């Protein structure tokens, strides 16, 4: 009988220690880390996305990092395609995949599949943006309300990116986005996921976030943004939307002092961590652990839990 391969998915907010725990588990279980993060797929944007430097990876291979250029569009569907390739390769080599999950949508796309939605149409998107500029704020959301009232009820008026995507699906699929997403989705055949979650105390997490932002700035984050701008990467590139990069770009243009940029980045990061926790609490079948993933006691508890489920070091 062909039993499914096991993978371990570590979920939790930013700065909760997912990377440290992933490296620990990979080392103990004969595994490799598969990064599940929408920011770390982009090359050159390193410090602000909290990529683990090679010198701190302890010889553990990390996959799906630095795989696309800043100007490229990268979707959850593309992540799923590439991740499945990596997982199949790890299975062939009898390595345990350890997913460190910062982007819940990517994990859901991988494990549960995606709806059979049409691809992007830049031409349609350009037309929609032009009409929005001509007809004023709220036009796109009103249009979505006529095409798909249920989607308009779920998506906020100011979330332009999601509004445009929903309209795009309605137009190209010739049915509502809600109908498209209600259709069946393929799962992840051949694998069984074990999910563990990190839930550190909120106040302590926020203090750690504040310290980490300060350490990132002290560690050269401003210089990194300066190099990115000199490289000629367009300000409209997706990575320049990531937390901290717009603020530091404004600082380098003389529009925002560093003394004001740092608290703004800290606040945005704390808000992002809160959104992550809200998302991950809705994830099914997660075994939660109180504390940080770089705490040795938490690491031992997670390792004990995972091995109790029969996931042990792979004999080569």
mmCIF file of N, CA and C in Angstrom, residues 8 23 35 52 73 86 94 104 116 119 149 178 180 199 215 218 232 245 265 281-282 301:
data_model
loop_
_atom_site.group_PDB
_atom_site.id
_atom_site.type_symbol
_atom_site.label_atom_id
_atom_site.label_comp_id
_atom_site.label_asym_id
_atom_site.label_seq_id
_atom_site.Cartn_x
_atom_site.Cartn_y
_atom_site.Cartn_z
ATOM 1 N N UNK A 8 5.555 18.656 7.706
ATOM 2 C CA UNK A 8 5.249 19.440 8.898
ATOM 3 C C UNK A 8 5.137 20.901 8.484
ATOM 4 N N UNK A 23 14.411 25.002 11.307
ATOM 5 C CA UNK A 23 15.782 24.496 11.188
ATOM 6 C C UNK A 23 16.031 23.383 12.193
ATOM 7 N N UNK A 35 10.134 27.186 2.454
ATOM 8 C CA UNK A 35 9.613 28.471 2.909
ATOM 9 C C UNK A 35 8.280 28.749 2.217
ATOM 10 N N UNK A 52 16.469 33.979 6.268
ATOM 11 C CA UNK A 52 17.532 33.427 7.109
ATOM 12 C C UNK A 52 18.838 33.473 6.317
ATOM 13 N N UNK A 73 5.295 39.024 -11.504
ATOM 14 C CA UNK A 73 4.071 38.757 -10.743
ATOM 15 C C UNK A 73 4.135 37.317 -10.248
ATOM 16 N N UNK A 86 8.919 20.789 -5.503
ATOM 17 C CA UNK A 86 9.896 20.622 -4.428
ATOM 18 C C UNK A 86 9.519 19.442 -3.541
ATOM 19 N N UNK A 94 13.610 10.975 0.199
ATOM 20 C CA UNK A 94 13.268 10.565 1.561
ATOM 21 C C UNK A 94 13.652 11.641 2.586
ATOM 22 N N UNK A 104 -0.539 32.583 4.971
ATOM 23 C CA UNK A 104 -1.554 31.552 5.108
ATOM 24 C C UNK A 104 -2.212 31.172 3.802
ATOM 25 N N UNK A 116 -10.605 26.932 -10.054
ATOM 26 C CA UNK A 116 -10.217 27.001 -11.458
ATOM 27 C C UNK A 116 -10.578 28.385 -12.010
ATOM 28 N N UNK A 119 -6.726 33.296 -15.519
ATOM 29 C CA UNK A 119 -5.501 34.018 -15.219
ATOM 30 C C UNK A 119 -5.684 35.526 -15.292
ATOM 31 N N UNK A 149 -22.650 40.488 -5.928
ATOM 32 C CA UNK A 149 -22.962 41.129 -4.652
ATOM 33 C C UNK A 149 -22.314 40.445 -3.449
ATOM 34 N N UNK A 178 -17.751 34.388 -6.833
ATOM 35 C CA UNK A 178 -18.251 33.533 -5.756
ATOM 36 C C UNK A 178 -18.546 32.136 -6.280
ATOM 37 N N UNK A 180 -17.185 30.734 -8.910
ATOM 38 C CA UNK A 180 -15.915 30.108 -9.272
ATOM 39 C C UNK A 180 -15.245 29.507 -8.053
ATOM 40 N N UNK A 199 2.239 30.412 19.311
ATOM 41 C CA UNK A 199 1.364 31.462 19.835
ATOM 42 C C UNK A 199 2.030 32.104 21.063
ATOM 43 N N UNK A 215 16.805 46.249 15.024
ATOM 44 C CA UNK A 215 17.991 45.478 14.645
ATOM 45 C C UNK A 215 18.155 45.419 13.135
ATOM 46 N N UNK A 218 19.594 48.731 12.080
ATOM 47 C CA UNK A 218 21.004 48.774 12.487
ATOM 48 C C UNK A 218 21.848 47.830 11.641
ATOM 49 N N UNK A 232 17.624 50.256 -9.969
ATOM 50 C CA UNK A 232 16.621 50.641 -10.944
ATOM 51 C C UNK A 232 15.327 49.867 -10.853
ATOM 52 N N UNK A 245 9.653 48.782 3.362
ATOM 53 C CA UNK A 245 10.310 49.263 2.155
ATOM 54 C C UNK A 245 9.754 50.599 1.673
ATOM 55 N N UNK A 265 7.087 51.559 10.875
ATOM 56 C CA UNK A 265 7.339 50.173 10.467
ATOM 57 C C UNK A 265 6.973 49.215 11.596
ATOM 58 N N UNK A 281 -5.680 31.131 13.143
ATOM 59 C CA UNK A 281 -6.626 30.536 14.084
ATOM 60 C C UNK A 281 -7.778 29.851 13.356
ATOM 61 N N UNK A 282 -8.025 30.254 12.124
ATOM 62 C CA UNK A 282 -9.080 29.627 11.333
ATOM 63 C C UNK A 282 -8.577 28.377 10.612
ATOM 64 N N UNK A 301 9.167 20.475 22.946
ATOM 65 C CA UNK A 301 7.760 20.072 22.992
ATOM 66 C C UNK A 301 7.225 19.771 21.597
#
